[in-house]
JSON list of C-alpha atoms in Angstrom, two decimals:
[
{"chain": "A", "resi": 20, "resn": "UNK", "atom": "CA", "xyz": [-48.64, -38.23, -39.32]},
{"chain": "A", "resi": 21, "resn": "UNK", "atom": "CA", "xyz": [-48.39, -35.90, -42.17]},
{"chain": "A", "resi": 22, "resn": "UNK", "atom": "CA", "xyz": [-51.10, -37.47, -43.66]},
{"chain": "A", "resi": 23, "resn": "UNK", "atom": "CA", "xyz": [-52.89, -37.05, -40.73]},
{"chain": "A", "resi": 24, "resn": "UNK", "atom": "CA", "xyz": [-52.41, -33.11, -40.99]},
{"chain": "A", "resi": 25, "resn": "UNK", "atom": "CA", "xyz": [-53.23, -32.85, -44.68]},
{"chain": "A", "resi": 26, "resn": "UNK", "atom": "CA", "xyz": [-56.72, -35.09, -43.57]},
{"chain": "A", "resi": 27, "resn": "UNK", "atom": "CA", "xyz": [-57.68, -32.39, -41.08]},
{"chain": "A", "resi": 28, "resn": "UNK", "atom": "CA", "xyz": [-56.84, -29.54, -43.23]},
{"chain": "A", "resi": 29, "resn": "UNK", "atom": "CA", "xyz": [-59.50, -31.21, -46.04]},
{"chain": "A", "resi": 30, "resn": "UNK", "atom": "CA", "xyz": [-61.73, -31.62, -43.28]},
{"chain": "A", "resi": 31, "resn": "UNK", "atom": "CA", "xyz": [-61.47, -28.58, -41.95]},
{"chain": "A", "resi": 32, "resn": "UNK", "atom": "CA", "xyz": [-62.15, -26.87, -45.54]},
{"chain": "A", "resi": 33, "resn": "UNK", "atom": "CA", "xyz": [-65.12, -29.37, -46.71]},
{"chain": "A", "resi": 34, "resn": "UNK", "atom": "CA", "xyz": [-66.89, -28.89, -43.36]},
{"chain": "A", "resi": 35, "resn": "UNK", "atom": "CA", "xyz": [-70.96, -28.15, -43.25]},
{"chain": "A", "resi": 36, "resn": "UNK", "atom": "CA", "xyz": [-72.60, -25.38, -41.00]},
{"chain": "A", "resi": 37, "resn": "UNK", "atom": "CA", "xyz": [-75.15, -26.20, -39.12]},
{"chain": "A", "resi": 38, "resn": "UNK", "atom": "CA", "xyz": [-78.08, -23.76, -38.15]},
{"chain": "A", "resi": 39, "resn": "UNK", "atom": "CA", "xyz": [-76.48, -22.50, -34.87]},
{"chain": "A", "resi": 40, "resn": "UNK", "atom": "CA", "xyz": [-73.49, -21.49, -37.02]},
{"chain": "A", "resi": 41, "resn": "UNK", "atom": "CA", "xyz": [-71.27, -24.24, -35.63]},
{"chain": "A", "resi": 42, "resn": "UNK", "atom": "CA", "xyz": [-69.17, -26.56, -38.48]},
{"chain": "A", "resi": 43, "resn": "UNK", "atom": "CA", "xyz": [-69.92, -30.23, -38.49]},
{"chain": "A", "resi": 44, "resn": "UNK", "atom": "CA", "xyz": [-69.30, -32.83, -40.16]},
{"chain": "A", "resi": 45, "resn": "UNK", "atom": "CA", "xyz": [-71.35, -35.49, -41.88]},
{"chain": "A", "resi": 46, "resn": "UNK", "atom": "CA", "xyz": [-69.75, -39.26, -41.08]},
{"chain": "A", "resi": 47, "resn": "UNK", "atom": "CA", "xyz": [-71.91, -42.41, -40.97]},
{"chain": "A", "resi": 48, "resn": "UNK", "atom": "CA", "xyz": [-70.98, -45.57, -38.59]},
{"chain": "A", "resi": 49, "resn": "UNK", "atom": "CA", "xyz": [-71.55, -48.74, -39.78]},
{"chain": "A", "resi": 50, "resn": "UNK", "atom": "CA", "xyz": [-71.43, -52.66, -38.18]},
{"chain": "A", "resi": 51, "resn": "UNK", "atom": "CA", "xyz": [-72.45, -55.39, -40.38]},
{"chain": "A", "resi": 52, "resn": "UNK", "atom": "CA", "xyz": [-73.66, -58.70, -38.35]},
{"chain": "A", "resi": 53, "resn": "UNK", "atom": "CA", "xyz": [-73.93, -62.05, -40.20]},
{"chain": "A", "resi": 54, "resn": "UNK", "atom": "CA", "xyz": [-77.77, -61.38, -40.86]},
{"chain": "A", "resi": 55, "resn": "UNK", "atom": "CA", "xyz": [-77.98, -57.70, -40.71]},
{"chain": "A", "resi": 56, "resn": "UNK", "atom": "CA", "xyz": [-75.90, -54.38, -42.12]},
{"chain": "A", "resi": 57, "resn": "UNK", "atom": "CA", "xyz": [-76.33, -51.14, -40.35]},
{"chain": "A", "resi": 58, "resn": "UNK", "atom": "CA", "xyz": [-75.62, -47.93, -41.50]},
{"chain": "A", "resi": 59, "resn": "UNK", "atom": "CA", "xyz": [-76.18, -44.65, -40.03]},
{"chain": "A", "resi": 60, "resn": "UNK", "atom": "CA", "xyz": [-75.67, -41.15, -41.52]},
{"chain": "A", "resi": 61, "resn": "UNK", "atom": "CA", "xyz": [-74.51, -38.64, -38.72]},
{"chain": "A", "resi": 62, "resn": "UNK", "atom": "CA", "xyz": [-73.82, -34.81, -39.14]},
{"chain": "A", "resi": 63, "resn": "UNK", "atom": "CA", "xyz": [-71.40, -33.89, -35.96]},
{"chain": "A", "resi": 64, "resn": "UNK", "atom": "CA", "xyz": [-69.49, -31.38, -34.48]},
{"chain": "A", "resi": 65, "resn": "UNK", "atom": "CA", "xyz": [-65.56, -30.74, -36.33]},
{"chain": "A", "resi": 66, "resn": "UNK", "atom": "CA", "xyz": [-63.40, -31.85, -33.58]},
{"chain": "A", "resi": 67, "resn": "UNK", "atom": "CA", "xyz": [-65.15, -34.63, -33.15]},
{"chain": "A", "resi": 68, "resn": "UNK", "atom": "CA", "xyz": [-63.38, -38.25, -32.43]},
{"chain": "A", "resi": 69, "resn": "UNK", "atom": "CA", "xyz": [-64.47, -41.97, -33.15]},
{"chain": "A", "resi": 70, "resn": "UNK", "atom": "CA", "xyz": [-66.02, -42.46, -30.16]},
{"chain": "A", "resi": 71, "resn": "UNK", "atom": "CA", "xyz": [-68.17, -39.49, -30.35]},
{"chain": "A", "resi": 72, "resn": "UNK", "atom": "CA", "xyz": [-69.22, -40.90, -33.54]},
{"chain": "A", "resi": 73, "resn": "UNK", "atom": "CA", "xyz": [-70.18, -44.62, -32.44]},
{"chain": "A", "resi": 74, "resn": "UNK", "atom": "CA", "xyz": [-72.16, -43.06, -28.98]},
{"chain": "A", "resi": 75, "resn": "UNK", "atom": "CA", "xyz": [-74.12, -40.88, -31.93]},
{"chain": "A", "resi": 76, "resn": "UNK", "atom": "CA", "xyz": [-75.37, -43.48, -33.62]},
{"chain": "A", "resi": 77, "resn": "UNK", "atom": "CA", "xyz": [-76.19, -45.74, -30.66]},
{"chain": "A", "resi": 78, "resn": "UNK", "atom": "CA", "xyz": [-75.45, -48.74, -32.39]},
{"chain": "A", "resi": 79, "resn": "UNK", "atom": "CA", "xyz": [-74.46, -50.00, -29.19]},
{"chain": "A", "resi": 80, "resn": "UNK", "atom": "CA", "xyz": [-77.96, -50.00, -27.66]},
{"chain": "A", "resi": 81, "resn": "UNK", "atom": "CA", "xyz": [-79.31, -51.07, -31.54]},
{"chain": "A", "resi": 82, "resn": "UNK", "atom": "CA", "xyz": [-77.14, -54.56, -31.46]},
{"chain": "A", "resi": 83, "resn": "UNK", "atom": "CA", "xyz": [-77.22, -56.26, -28.36]},
{"chain": "A", "resi": 84, "resn": "UNK", "atom": "CA", "xyz": [-75.94, -59.87, -28.89]},
{"chain": "A", "resi": 85, "resn": "UNK", "atom": "CA", "xyz": [-72.30, -58.34, -30.01]},
{"chain": "A", "resi": 86, "resn": "UNK", "atom": "CA", "xyz": [-70.38, -56.15, -27.78]},
{"chain": "A", "resi": 87, "resn": "UNK", "atom": "CA", "xyz": [-69.77, -53.41, -29.41]},
{"chain": "A", "resi": 88, "resn": "UNK", "atom": "CA", "xyz": [-68.16, -51.53, -27.07]},
{"chain": "A", "resi": 89, "resn": "UNK", "atom": "CA", "xyz": [-65.26, -53.58, -26.81]},
{"chain": "A", "resi": 90, "resn": "UNK", "atom": "CA", "xyz": [-64.70, -54.19, -31.15]},
{"chain": "A", "resi": 91, "resn": "UNK", "atom": "CA", "xyz": [-62.62, -52.93, -33.41]},
{"chain": "A", "resi": 92, "resn": "UNK", "atom": "CA", "xyz": [-62.75, -49.98, -34.66]},
{"chain": "A", "resi": 93, "resn": "UNK", "atom": "CA", "xyz": [-61.38, -48.45, -38.54]},
{"chain": "A", "resi": 94, "resn": "UNK", "atom": "CA", "xyz": [-61.93, -45.78, -40.73]},
{"chain": "A", "resi": 95, "resn": "UNK", "atom": "CA", "xyz": [-62.40, -46.82, -44.90]},
{"chain": "A", "resi": 96, "resn": "UNK", "atom": "CA", "xyz": [-60.82, -50.92, -43.89]},
{"chain": "A", "resi": 97, "resn": "UNK", "atom": "CA", "xyz": [-57.98, -49.33, -42.13]},
{"chain": "A", "resi": 98, "resn": "UNK", "atom": "CA", "xyz": [-57.72, -50.02, -38.20]},
{"chain": "A", "resi": 99, "resn": "UNK", "atom": "CA", "xyz": [-57.67, -46.51, -36.22]},
{"chain": "A", "resi": 100, "resn": "UNK", "atom": "CA", "xyz": [-57.76, -45.45, -31.92]},
{"chain": "A", "resi": 101, "resn": "UNK", "atom": "CA", "xyz": [-61.60, -44.65, -30.88]},
{"chain": "A", "resi": 102, "resn": "UNK", "atom": "CA", "xyz": [-59.85, -41.36, -30.33]},
{"chain": "A", "resi": 103, "resn": "UNK", "atom": "CA", "xyz": [-58.69, -40.25, -33.48]},
{"chain": "A", "resi": 104, "resn": "UNK", "atom": "CA", "xyz": [-60.72, -37.91, -35.18]},
{"chain": "A", "resi": 105, "resn": "UNK", "atom": "CA", "xyz": [-63.19, -37.67, -37.78]},
{"chain": "A", "resi": 106, "resn": "UNK", "atom": "CA", "xyz": [-63.12, -35.82, -41.37]},
{"chain": "A", "resi": 107, "resn": "UNK", "atom": "CA", "xyz": [-66.00, -35.01, -43.65]},
{"chain": "A", "resi": 108, "resn": "UNK", "atom": "CA", "xyz": [-67.22, -37.97, -45.27]},
{"chain": "A", "resi": 109, "resn": "UNK", "atom": "CA", "xyz": [-65.49, -40.74, -42.81]},
{"chain": "A", "resi": 110, "resn": "UNK", "atom": "CA", "xyz": [-66.96, -43.90, -42.45]},
{"chain": "A", "resi": 111, "resn": "UNK", "atom": "CA", "xyz": [-66.80, -45.44, -38.99]},
{"chain": "A", "resi": 112, "resn": "UNK", "atom": "CA", "xyz": [-66.53, -49.16, -39.22]},
{"chain": "A", "resi": 113, "resn": "UNK", "atom": "CA", "xyz": [-66.95, -51.26, -36.25]},
{"chain": "A", "resi": 114, "resn": "UNK", "atom": "CA", "xyz": [-65.44, -54.62, -36.27]},
{"chain": "A", "resi": 115, "resn": "UNK", "atom": "CA", "xyz": [-66.74, -57.54, -34.97]},
{"chain": "A", "resi": 116, "resn": "UNK", "atom": "CA", "xyz": [-64.85, -60.63, -33.74]},
{"chain": "A", "resi": 117, "resn": "UNK", "atom": "CA", "xyz": [-63.54, -63.78, -35.55]},
{"chain": "A", "resi": 118, "resn": "UNK", "atom": "CA", "xyz": [-65.95, -66.48, -34.92]},
{"chain": "A", "resi": 119, "resn": "UNK", "atom": "CA", "xyz": [-63.23, -68.68, -36.12]},
{"chain": "A", "resi": 120, "resn": "UNK", "atom": "CA", "xyz": [-59.08, -68.88, -36.73]},
{"chain": "A", "resi": 121, "resn": "UNK", "atom": "CA", "xyz": [-58.36, -67.92, -40.00]},
{"chain": "A", "resi": 122, "resn": "UNK", "atom": "CA", "xyz": [-55.26, -70.19, -40.12]},
{"chain": "A", "resi": 123, "resn": "UNK", "atom": "CA", "xyz": [-57.91, -73.12, -39.66]},
{"chain": "A", "resi": 124, "resn": "UNK", "atom": "CA", "xyz": [-59.92, -72.08, -42.06]},
{"chain": "A", "resi": 125, "resn": "UNK", "atom": "CA", "xyz": [-57.18, -72.27, -44.65]},
{"chain": "A", "resi": 126, "resn": "UNK", "atom": "CA", "xyz": [-55.43, -75.41, -43.28]},
{"chain": "A", "resi": 127, "resn": "UNK", "atom": "CA", "xyz": [-58.74, -77.34, -43.19]},
{"chain": "A", "resi": 128, "resn": "UNK", "atom": "CA", "xyz": [-59.41, -76.12, -47.19]},
{"chain": "A", "resi": 129, "resn": "UNK", "atom": "CA", "xyz": [-55.86, -76.92, -48.04]},
{"chain": "A", "resi": 130, "resn": "UNK", "atom": "CA", "xyz": [-56.83, -80.70, -46.70]},
{"chain": "A", "resi": 131, "resn": "UNK", "atom": "CA", "xyz": [-59.93, -81.33, -48.66]},
{"chain": "A", "resi": 132, "resn": "UNK", "atom": "CA", "xyz": [-58.07, -79.75, -52.01]},
{"chain": "A", "resi": 133, "resn": "UNK", "atom": "CA", "xyz": [-55.59, -82.71, -50.82]},
{"chain": "A", "resi": 134, "resn": "UNK", "atom": "CA", "xyz": [-58.12, -85.55, -50.50]},
{"chain": "A", "resi": 135, "resn": "UNK", "atom": "CA", "xyz": [-60.06, -84.53, -53.84]},
{"chain": "A", "resi": 136, "resn": "UNK", "atom": "CA", "xyz": [-56.46, -84.74, -55.94]},
{"chain": "A", "resi": 137, "resn": "UNK", "atom": "CA", "xyz": [-55.61, -88.22, -54.55]},
{"chain": "A", "resi": 138, "resn": "UNK", "atom": "CA", "xyz": [-59.44, -89.24, -55.39]},
{"chain": "A", "resi": 139, "resn": "UNK", "atom": "CA", "xyz": [-58.81, -87.74, -58.99]},
{"chain": "A", "resi": 140, "resn": "UNK", "atom": "CA", "xyz": [-55.30, -89.17, -59.60]},
{"chain": "A", "resi": 141, "resn": "UNK", "atom": "CA", "xyz": [-56.97, -92.46, -57.73]},
{"chain": "A", "resi": 142, "resn": "UNK", "atom": "CA", "xyz": [-60.06, -92.58, -60.06]},
{"chain": "A", "resi": 143, "resn": "UNK", "atom": "CA", "xyz": [-57.26, -91.92, -63.19]},
{"chain": "A", "resi": 144, "resn": "UNK", "atom": "CA", "xyz": [-55.48, -94.81, -62.44]},
{"chain": "A", "resi": 145, "resn": "UNK", "atom": "CA", "xyz": [-58.71, -96.96, -62.36]},
{"chain": "A", "resi": 146, "resn": "UNK", "atom": "CA", "xyz": [-59.42, -96.22, -65.68]},
{"chain": "A", "resi": 147, "resn": "UNK", "atom": "CA", "xyz": [-56.20, -96.31, -67.34]},
{"chain": "A", "resi": 148, "resn": "UNK", "atom": "CA", "xyz": [-55.67, -99.76, -65.75]},
{"chain": "A", "resi": 149, "resn": "UNK", "atom": "CA", "xyz": [-58.83, -100.95, -67.69]},
{"chain": "A", "resi": 150, "resn": "UNK", "atom": "CA", "xyz": [-57.38, -99.67, -70.66]}
]
């Protein structure tokens, strides 16, 4: 919590002023699909939260094949709640759901490596037997 308070103080000190005299923040919202990356720079009022930034970016209308309304979100790689207040310079990231289980992938790679080790050791044994 102390980090959040310090972050908000830095944000308030470094914010900009819009034409109407209101303090604003410069943030960006990004989403990466396997075939494309969206990065939307925004200027929002101080006190805006992650959900405000996502709505202002209009990514939910542009990206139809992913359920961005239910996706996890973060700021600079750290998962946060959608109600989290933004600081100047934040990069809001919308995360895709995993298409595969990382544990299963690691298990498949380990099995693959073991098969090649057995093949290599068999080949070495055959070479030694020929000599």
